[in-house]
Amino acid sequence: MSSGSTWIRAFAWLAASVAISAYAAAPPVLQRGYDANVSGANLVETVLNTSNVGPNTFGLLFNLPVDERIFAQPLYVPNVAIPGQGTHNVLYAATMNDSVYAFDADAGGAALWSINLAGLFGTSAPVWNNFAINSVTVKGNLGILSTPVIDPATNIMYVVACTLENGTMAYRLYALDITSGAEPYGPGVLITGTYGGATFDARYMIQRASLVLSGNAVVLAFSSIQNEEAGNYVGFVMAYNKLTLQQSGIFATTPTTSGGGVWQSGRPPAVDSAGYVYLFTGNAFGNGYDGVNNFSESVLKFDTSQGLKLVDWFTAGNWSVLDTRDQDLSSSGPILIPGTTLLAGGGKTGNLYVLNTTSLGKWVANDSQVVQKENITSGLQIHGGPVYWNRSAVNGGPLMYDWAVADVLRAFPFNGSTFATSPSAVGTNNAMAFGGMLALSANAGQQGSGLLWATTVITNTGTGVLHAYDANNIRTELWNSMMSPTRDGYGALGKWVPPVVVNGKVYVPTFSNRVAVYGLGVAPPTFTVTPTLLPFGNVSANGSSTAQAVTVTNTGSAAVPITSITFSGANPAQFSQTNNCGTSVAIGSACTINVVLTPAGVGSQTAWLNVNAGSGLGTKTSALSGTGVPPVFSLSPTSVAFGNVQTGSPSAQQLVTVNNGSGAPLPITSITFTGAVPSAFSQTNTCGTPIPTGSTCTIGIVFTPTLAAYEWATLNVSSGSGATENATVNGTGIVTYTLTPATLAFGTTKANTSSAPQSFTVTNTGNAALSVTSISFAGANPTEFSYTTTCGQSVAVGSACTISVVFTPTSIGYAWAKLKVTGSRVTQTTLVNGTGN
């Protein structure tokens, strides 16, 4: 690799530049994930720590207003000389309206400068839903979606913007001077290109993965604009020279099929100390992996000094299953483990892969070539992906954190070679929807300095919540923005984008057209609500928990008027309360609120208890959580295989037993099939009345294949409490046919001459067209025989075709072979023989 990646190896914040001077305590944030390893960690944070981040000291300081939603992580550079405005620590924010803003990161106020990139070409950002495929859920514009990257050696920011040009989408790469927004290398260049027969078509693409620098190359990648569909897009990776903005490399991930997008929930590719670039690809349609042209569900390693040459890769052993089930590896992105040659990351299956970057291992069916493969989320999807605290062994050793979709926060120790198979700590809050977007701050490994930051969403409102946890013990939540929502709430969650923590402040991009800025020095509240987290544990569905107490304490110098006590959040109706607070709480006094959880169904139940005070004192909250527990029941078996069944014909019935292991009668409210081909399966059952305690009922399942193909579905059995148990069902549809006669004997034929032809007959005895996919010879002397056929690619129901065989001995003596015919997934074999003289 080129030595141009020196800035990576030396850490970007030590580079000298005109506008960025030397500093120690506040390194810049030049790309998403803080560093080229994409560790997600700022380990030079000397201001914020576990002792000063709390509801009495930490909160929302100010907002930085922008013109549209923010999907890109803000970037931060200290000591930037802004022409005519002095030197500032600057926060840079990019929006979906194609605008880039530079703000004073410490004081806020009006932008130091801003620029609208679409306006430079006299156009605008496209309306996303005008171009999205089969989607009506996307709101607003599609402008700057990915996080830009800043080159500290030149003070240039590289950003990709989507613009509406001549009525259609176009993507351009811009180079902006971070001091002024000027374009020193000329106007943004139009992104185009072809590779392996695939042509980049902006109409079907989004540039979601964040940008990175490798040597002199700016690396960027593309995936599907919205709903992934076969034939509409191919994943692309591109490199551009950072000084000329000319394309220096291009690669299509699946050029001979479709799919293979690189999106990584906005995470950037990782870049190692030698400048090699690593990224994850998603699902494809058709032949997604062949190791030559197509690389779906893969980790790809590129050399930018050789025009973005693919130099190595890893492909998941079950890539075909991942493709079929839309279980993208590229739902998250890679992280390089500092001090090792290891790469880690995972996708929608929850599998964490640990790979050796010196030899990624390519494809092996059982993934035996990987350093480690562990499911760290119980099968739940990884999106925001892991962050890594490179803590010394003296201080407890390194930790990796992940917060998957519909999961809890988890911490995994690292022993220098592998990660622990079970988490060392598990959080108490469940993050639905997108999971938790994480960032870590610490003063190296100093005790009490480690903070794990996360953004989550309140599902039914879209409201975002910023959390701060003790990174040494993630069960301890120190603060969140809903403890005092009137003061600290920031609006709508910025999807799949983490906060930025630097120099004593936390910058949160939002979908409410602003960056919310948090820090120390907020006015302390004059009353408290404790505890701020109230877990109820498991509670039987439709039953009630024991009451738990929340205390309201007046810490001020005047009575606190209580205007209302309410519930909000995901499941407010599942909680109730009684209290003795009255209309006010006297100075130095306290009152009690008794809260009860009555879950109406099974699963996580969360809400906020809001104590609303008058006189401008705002609202204090307690986060409520519990889990509705269903009656215990199970299915056996949990997997039913029908094997080969004639298409259009029902199989023999197979039974699944429902076992009621609970202490009460179990009503079965629905029995359905979902999955790939639910219509191929049907059922009858004896579960019409509630199943007594300890008893069973049966479900008889029949498979009636419609295609000559493997078909599967999921049997879903739901109880009256909302619990569902599943079993997988599968089988293969085949078309029956005959191949006659069983043997062709050619007798004696003179060597090097051809016999008279003899024929086999293929007769379709099934009830669907027979797809003939292969005719070949095998055995001892396959080259002595040849054939011609009238079969073509398909034989109609009740029809027949012929295979004419000729024997051409090349030597004297007995010769034989087997004729193998494969039709609609079924292979039949007959014998041919003769003697050369």
GROMACS .gro file of N, CA, C and O in nm, residues 687-758:
model
  288
  687CYS      N    1  -5.754  -2.821   1.827
  687CYS     CA    2  -5.728  -2.719   1.929
  687CYS      C    3  -5.841  -2.618   1.941
  687CYS      O    4  -5.819  -2.503   1.979
  688GLY      N    5  -5.965  -2.656   1.910
  688GLY     CA    6  -6.076  -2.561   1.905
  688GLY      C    7  -6.121  -2.510   2.039
  688GLY      O    8  -6.183  -2.405   2.049
  689THR      N    9  -6.095  -2.583   2.147
  689THR     CA   10  -6.133  -2.537   2.281
  689THR      C   11  -6.009  -2.523   2.366
  689THR      O   12  -5.903  -2.580   2.334
  690PRO      N   13  -6.014  -2.444   2.475
  690PRO     CA   14  -5.895  -2.428   2.560
  690PRO      C   15  -5.838  -2.563   2.604
  690PRO      O   16  -5.912  -2.654   2.642
  691ILE      N   17  -5.706  -2.574   2.597
  691ILE     CA   18  -5.637  -2.698   2.633
  691ILE      C   19  -5.623  -2.702   2.784
  691ILE      O   20  -5.564  -2.610   2.845
  692PRO      N   21  -5.673  -2.805   2.849
  692PRO     CA   22  -5.659  -2.813   2.996
  692PRO      C   23  -5.512  -2.818   3.037
  692PRO      O   24  -5.423  -2.856   2.960
  693THR      N   25  -5.487  -2.781   3.162
  693THR     CA   26  -5.351  -2.785   3.216
  693THR      C   27  -5.292  -2.925   3.202
  693THR      O   28  -5.356  -3.025   3.235
  694GLY      N   29  -5.171  -2.933   3.147
  694GLY     CA   30  -5.103  -3.060   3.131
  694GLY      C   31  -5.149  -3.142   3.013
  694GLY      O   32  -5.100  -3.254   2.994
  695SER      N   33  -5.243  -3.091   2.934
  695SER     CA   34  -5.295  -3.166   2.820
  695SER      C   35  -5.238  -3.115   2.689
  695SER      O   36  -5.158  -3.020   2.686
  696THR      N   37  -5.283  -3.179   2.580
  696THR     CA   38  -5.231  -3.145   2.448
  696THR      C   39  -5.344  -3.139   2.346
  696THR      O   40  -5.456  -3.187   2.370
  697CYS      N   41  -5.313  -3.080   2.232
  697CYS     CA   42  -5.394  -3.094   2.112
  697CYS      C   43  -5.299  -3.112   1.995
  697CYS      O   44  -5.177  -3.096   2.010
  698THR      N   45  -5.351  -3.150   1.880
  698THR     CA   46  -5.265  -3.179   1.766
  698THR      C   47  -5.305  -3.095   1.646
  698THR      O   48  -5.422  -3.059   1.627
  699ILE      N   49  -5.202  -3.069   1.564
  699ILE     CA   50  -5.219  -2.997   1.437
  699ILE      C   51  -5.167  -3.088   1.328
  699ILE      O   52  -5.048  -3.127   1.330
  700GLY      N   53  -5.255  -3.126   1.236
  700GLY     CA   54  -5.215  -3.210   1.123
  700GLY      C   55  -5.180  -3.124   1.003
  700GLY      O   56  -5.262  -3.045   0.956
  701ILE      N   57  -5.057  -3.136   0.954
  701ILE     CA   58  -5.007  -3.050   0.846
  701ILE      C   59  -4.989  -3.131   0.719
  701ILE      O   60  -4.939  -3.245   0.723
  702VAL      N   61  -5.031  -3.071   0.607
  702VAL     CA   62  -5.018  -3.133   0.475
  702VAL      C   63  -4.942  -3.038   0.384
  702VAL      O   64  -4.967  -2.917   0.385
  703PHE      N   65  -4.848  -3.094   0.309
  703PHE     CA   66  -4.768  -3.016   0.213
  703PHE      C   67  -4.816  -3.048   0.072
  703PHE      O   68  -4.815  -3.164   0.030
  704THR      N   69  -4.859  -2.943  -0.001
  704THR     CA   70  -4.903  -2.957  -0.140
  704THR      C   71  -4.819  -2.862  -0.224
  704THR      O   72  -4.853  -2.745  -0.241
  705PRO      N   73  -4.705  -2.910  -0.275
  705PRO     CA   74  -4.615  -2.818  -0.347
  705PRO      C   75  -4.677  -2.769  -0.476
  705PRO      O   76  -4.747  -2.843  -0.547
  706THR      N   77  -4.650  -2.644  -0.506
  706THR     CA   78  -4.697  -2.584  -0.631
  706THR      C   79  -4.587  -2.575  -0.735
  706THR      O   80  -4.614  -2.555  -0.853
  707LEU      N   81  -4.461  -2.584  -0.692
  707LEU     CA   82  -4.347  -2.571  -0.783
  707LEU      C   83  -4.251  -2.686  -0.760
  707LEU      O   84  -4.248  -2.745  -0.651
  708ALA      N   85  -4.174  -2.718  -0.858
  708ALA     CA   86  -4.067  -2.817  -0.843
  708ALA      C   87  -3.948  -2.747  -0.779
  708ALA      O   88  -3.850  -2.712  -0.846
  709ALA      N   89  -3.958  -2.722  -0.650
  709ALA     CA   90  -3.855  -2.645  -0.580
  709ALA      C   91  -3.869  -2.670  -0.430
  709ALA      O   92  -3.972  -2.721  -0.383
  710TYR      N   93  -3.764  -2.634  -0.358
  710TYR     CA   94  -3.768  -2.640  -0.211
  710TYR      C   95  -3.859  -2.528  -0.160
  710TYR      O   96  -3.850  -2.413  -0.204
  711GLU      N   97  -3.952  -2.561  -0.071
  711GLU     CA   98  -4.047  -2.465  -0.017
  711GLU      C   99  -4.050  -2.479   0.136
  711GLU      O  100  -4.044  -2.590   0.189
  712TRP      N  101  -4.060  -2.363   0.205
  712TRP     CA  102  -4.064  -2.367   0.350
  712TRP      C  103  -4.157  -2.258   0.402
  712TRP      O  104  -4.189  -2.162   0.333
  713ALA      N  105  -4.201  -2.276   0.524
  713ALA     CA  106  -4.285  -2.177   0.591
  713ALA      C  107  -4.268  -2.196   0.741
  713ALA      O  108  -4.200  -2.288   0.789
  714THR      N  109  -4.330  -2.106   0.816
  714THR     CA  110  -4.329  -2.113   0.961
  714THR      C  111  -4.472  -2.131   1.010
  714THR      O  112  -4.562  -2.055   0.973
  715LEU      N  113  -4.493  -2.234   1.092
  715LEU     CA  114  -4.620  -2.255   1.159
  715LEU      C  115  -4.622  -2.168   1.284
  715LEU      O  116  -4.533  -2.178   1.370
  716ASN      N  117  -4.724  -2.082   1.297
  716ASN     CA  118  -4.736  -1.992   1.410
  716ASN      C  119  -4.860  -2.030   1.490
  716ASN      O  120  -4.972  -2.025   1.437
  717VAL      N  121  -4.842  -2.064   1.616
  717VAL     CA  122  -4.953  -2.098   1.704
  717VAL      C  123  -4.959  -1.994   1.813
  717VAL      O  124  -4.862  -1.978   1.890
  718SER      N  125  -5.072  -1.921   1.821
  718SER     CA  126  -5.085  -1.810   1.916
  718SER      C  127  -5.186  -1.843   2.023
  718SER      O  128  -5.292  -1.901   1.995
  719SER      N  129  -5.155  -1.801   2.147
  719SER     CA  130  -5.245  -1.823   2.260
  719SER      C  131  -5.325  -1.698   2.288
  719SER      O  132  -5.297  -1.590   2.233
  720GLY      N  133  -5.422  -1.710   2.376
  720GLY     CA  134  -5.508  -1.597   2.409
  720GLY      C  135  -5.435  -1.485   2.477
  720GLY      O  136  -5.483  -1.372   2.481
  721SER      N  137  -5.317  -1.510   2.535
  721SER     CA  138  -5.241  -1.406   2.602
  721SER      C  139  -5.148  -1.332   2.508
  721SER      O  140  -5.074  -1.245   2.550
  722GLY      N  141  -5.150  -1.369   2.382
  722GLY     CA  142  -5.064  -1.303   2.284
  722GLY      C  143  -4.934  -1.371   2.260
  722GLY      O  144  -4.854  -1.326   2.178
  723ALA      N  145  -4.905  -1.482   2.330
  723ALA     CA  146  -4.780  -1.555   2.307
  723ALA      C  147  -4.791  -1.639   2.181
  723ALA      O  148  -4.898  -1.689   2.146
  724THR      N  149  -4.679  -1.655   2.113
  724THR     CA  150  -4.674  -1.734   1.989
  724THR      C  151  -4.557  -1.830   1.995
  724THR      O  152  -4.446  -1.792   2.035
  725GLU      N  153  -4.582  -1.956   1.958
  725GLU     CA  154  -4.476  -2.054   1.940
  725GLU      C  155  -4.471  -2.093   1.794
  725GLU      O  156  -4.572  -2.088   1.723
  726ASN      N  157  -4.351  -2.131   1.747
  726ASN     CA  158  -4.331  -2.154   1.604
  726ASN      C  159  -4.269  -2.290   1.579
  726ASN      O  160  -4.197  -2.345   1.663
  727ALA      N  161  -4.298  -2.341   1.463
  727ALA     CA  162  -4.230  -2.460   1.411
  727ALA      C  163  -4.205  -2.438   1.262
  727ALA      O  164  -4.286  -2.375   1.194
  728THR      N  165  -4.093  -2.483   1.212
  728THR     CA  166  -4.065  -2.471   1.069
  728THR      C  167  -4.115  -2.594   0.996
  728THR      O  168  -4.110  -2.707   1.047
  729VAL      N  169  -4.166  -2.573   0.875
  729VAL     CA  170  -4.214  -2.683   0.791
  729VAL      C  171  -4.149  -2.666   0.654
  729VAL      O  172  -4.132  -2.552   0.606
  730ASN      N  173  -4.109  -2.776   0.591
  730ASN     CA  174  -4.044  -2.765   0.461
  730ASN      C  175  -4.061  -2.893   0.382
  730ASN      O  176  -4.091  -3.000   0.436
  731GLY      N  177  -4.043  -2.881   0.254
  731GLY     CA  178  -4.046  -2.996   0.164
  731GLY      C  179  -4.002  -2.954   0.026
  731GLY      O  180  -3.980  -2.834  -0.002
  732THR      N  181  -3.987  -3.049  -0.061
  732THR     CA  182  -3.941  -3.021  -0.197
  732THR      C  183  -4.042  -3.077  -0.298
  732THR      O  184  -4.074  -3.196  -0.293
  733GLY      N  185  -4.092  -2.990  -0.382
  733GLY     CA  186  -4.181  -3.034  -0.489
  733GLY      C  187  -4.101  -3.095  -0.603
  733GLY      O  188  -4.000  -3.039  -0.646
  734ILE      N  189  -4.145  -3.210  -0.650
  734ILE     CA  190  -4.077  -3.275  -0.762
  734ILE      C  191  -4.179  -3.313  -0.868
  734ILE      O  192  -4.299  -3.325  -0.842
  735VAL      N  193  -4.133  -3.327  -0.989
  735VAL     CA  194  -4.214  -3.377  -1.101
  735VAL      C  195  -4.166  -3.518  -1.133
  735VAL      O  196  -4.048  -3.541  -1.157
  736THR      N  197  -4.258  -3.615  -1.135
  736THR     CA  198  -4.219  -3.754  -1.163
  736THR      C  199  -4.209  -3.775  -1.314
  736THR      O  200  -4.286  -3.717  -1.393
  737TYR      N  201  -4.114  -3.860  -1.353
  737TYR     CA  202  -4.098  -3.895  -1.494
  737TYR      C  203  -4.029  -4.029  -1.501
  737TYR      O  204  -3.969  -4.078  -1.406
  738THR      N  205  -4.041  -4.094  -1.618
  738THR     CA  206  -3.975  -4.223  -1.641
  738THR      C  207  -3.866  -4.206  -1.745
  738THR      O  208  -3.874  -4.121  -1.834
  739LEU      N  209  -3.764  -4.290  -1.732
  739LEU     CA  210  -3.653  -4.294  -1.828
  739LEU      C  211  -3.636  -4.441  -1.868
  739LEU      O  212  -3.594  -4.524  -1.788
  740THR      N  213  -3.675  -4.473  -1.991
  740THR     CA  214  -3.673  -4.613  -2.038
  740THR      C  215  -3.597  -4.622  -2.171
  740THR      O  216  -3.593  -4.525  -2.248
  741PRO      N  217  -3.538  -4.740  -2.200
  741PRO     CA  218  -3.529  -4.859  -2.114
  741PRO      C  219  -3.422  -4.841  -2.007
  741PRO      O  220  -3.355  -4.739  -2.002
  742ALA      N  221  -3.404  -4.945  -1.923
  742ALA     CA  222  -3.307  -4.936  -1.814
  742ALA      C  223  -3.165  -4.949  -1.865
  742ALA      O  224  -3.071  -4.902  -1.801
  743THR      N  225  -3.146  -5.014  -1.983
  743THR     CA  226  -3.012  -5.036  -2.037
  743THR      C  227  -3.017  -5.030  -2.189
  743THR      O  228  -3.114  -5.075  -2.251
  744LEU      N  229  -2.913  -4.973  -2.248
  744LEU     CA  230  -2.892  -4.981  -2.393
  744LEU      C  231  -2.762  -5.057  -2.417
  744LEU      O  232  -2.655  -5.014  -2.373
  745ALA      N  233  -2.772  -5.172  -2.486
  745ALA     CA  234  -2.653  -5.252  -2.518
  745ALA      C  235  -2.625  -5.240  -2.668
  745ALA      O  236  -2.708  -5.275  -2.752
  746PHE      N  237  -2.508  -5.189  -2.704
  746PHE     CA  238  -2.475  -5.165  -2.844
  746PHE      C  239  -2.404  -5.284  -2.908
  746PHE      O  240  -2.377  -5.284  -3.029
  747GLY      N  241  -2.372  -5.385  -2.829
  747GLY     CA  242  -2.302  -5.500  -2.885
  747GLY      C  243  -2.163  -5.462  -2.931
  747GLY      O  244  -2.095  -5.379  -2.871
  748THR      N  245  -2.120  -5.524  -3.044
  748THR     CA  246  -1.984  -5.504  -3.093
  748THR      C  247  -1.983  -5.399  -3.204
  748THR      O  248  -2.062  -5.404  -3.297
  749THR      N  249  -1.891  -5.301  -3.188
  749THR     CA  250  -1.876  -5.195  -3.287
  749THR      C  251  -1.728  -5.176  -3.313
  749THR      O  252  -1.646  -5.178  -3.220
  750LYS      N  253  -1.695  -5.161  -3.442
  750LYS     CA  254  -1.556  -5.144  -3.480
  750LYS      C  255  -1.499  -5.017  -3.417
  750LYS      O  256  -1.564  -4.912  -3.412
  751ALA      N  257  -1.377  -5.029  -3.367
  751ALA     CA  258  -1.312  -4.915  -3.302
  751ALA      C  259  -1.306  -4.794  -3.397
  751ALA      O  260  -1.282  -4.809  -3.517
  752ASN      N  261  -1.329  -4.676  -3.340
  752ASN     CA  262  -1.322  -4.546  -3.410
  752ASN      C  263  -1.429  -4.531  -3.516
  752ASN      O  264  -1.418  -4.450  -3.607
  753THR      N  265  -1.533  -4.613  -3.506
  753THR     CA  266  -1.652  -4.592  -3.590
  753THR      C  267  -1.771  -4.580  -3.498
  753THR      O  268  -1.767  -4.620  -3.382
  754SER      N  269  -1.878  -4.522  -3.551
  754SER     CA  270  -1.996  -4.498  -3.470
  754SER      C  271  -2.104  -4.600  -3.497
  754SER      O  272  -2.128  -4.639  -3.612
  755SER      N  273  -2.168  -4.644  -3.390
  755SER     CA  274  -2.278  -4.738  -3.400
  755SER      C  275  -2.402  -4.669  -3.453
  755SER      O  276  -2.408  -4.545  -3.462
  756ALA      N  277  -2.500  -4.749  -3.486
  756ALA     CA  278  -2.632  -4.693  -3.513
  756ALA      C  279  -2.687  -4.636  -3.383
  756ALA      O  280  -2.660  -4.688  -3.275
  757PRO      N  281  -2.765  -4.529  -3.386
  757PRO     CA  282  -2.818  -4.471  -3.263
  757PRO      C  283  -2.925  -4.560  -3.200
  757PRO      O  284  -2.999  -4.628  -3.270
  758GLN      N  285  -2.929  -4.558  -3.069
  758GLN     CA  286  -3.037  -4.618  -2.993
  758GLN      C  287  -3.093  -4.511  -2.899
  758GLN      O  288  -3.021  -4.418  -2.860
   0.00000   0.00000   0.00000
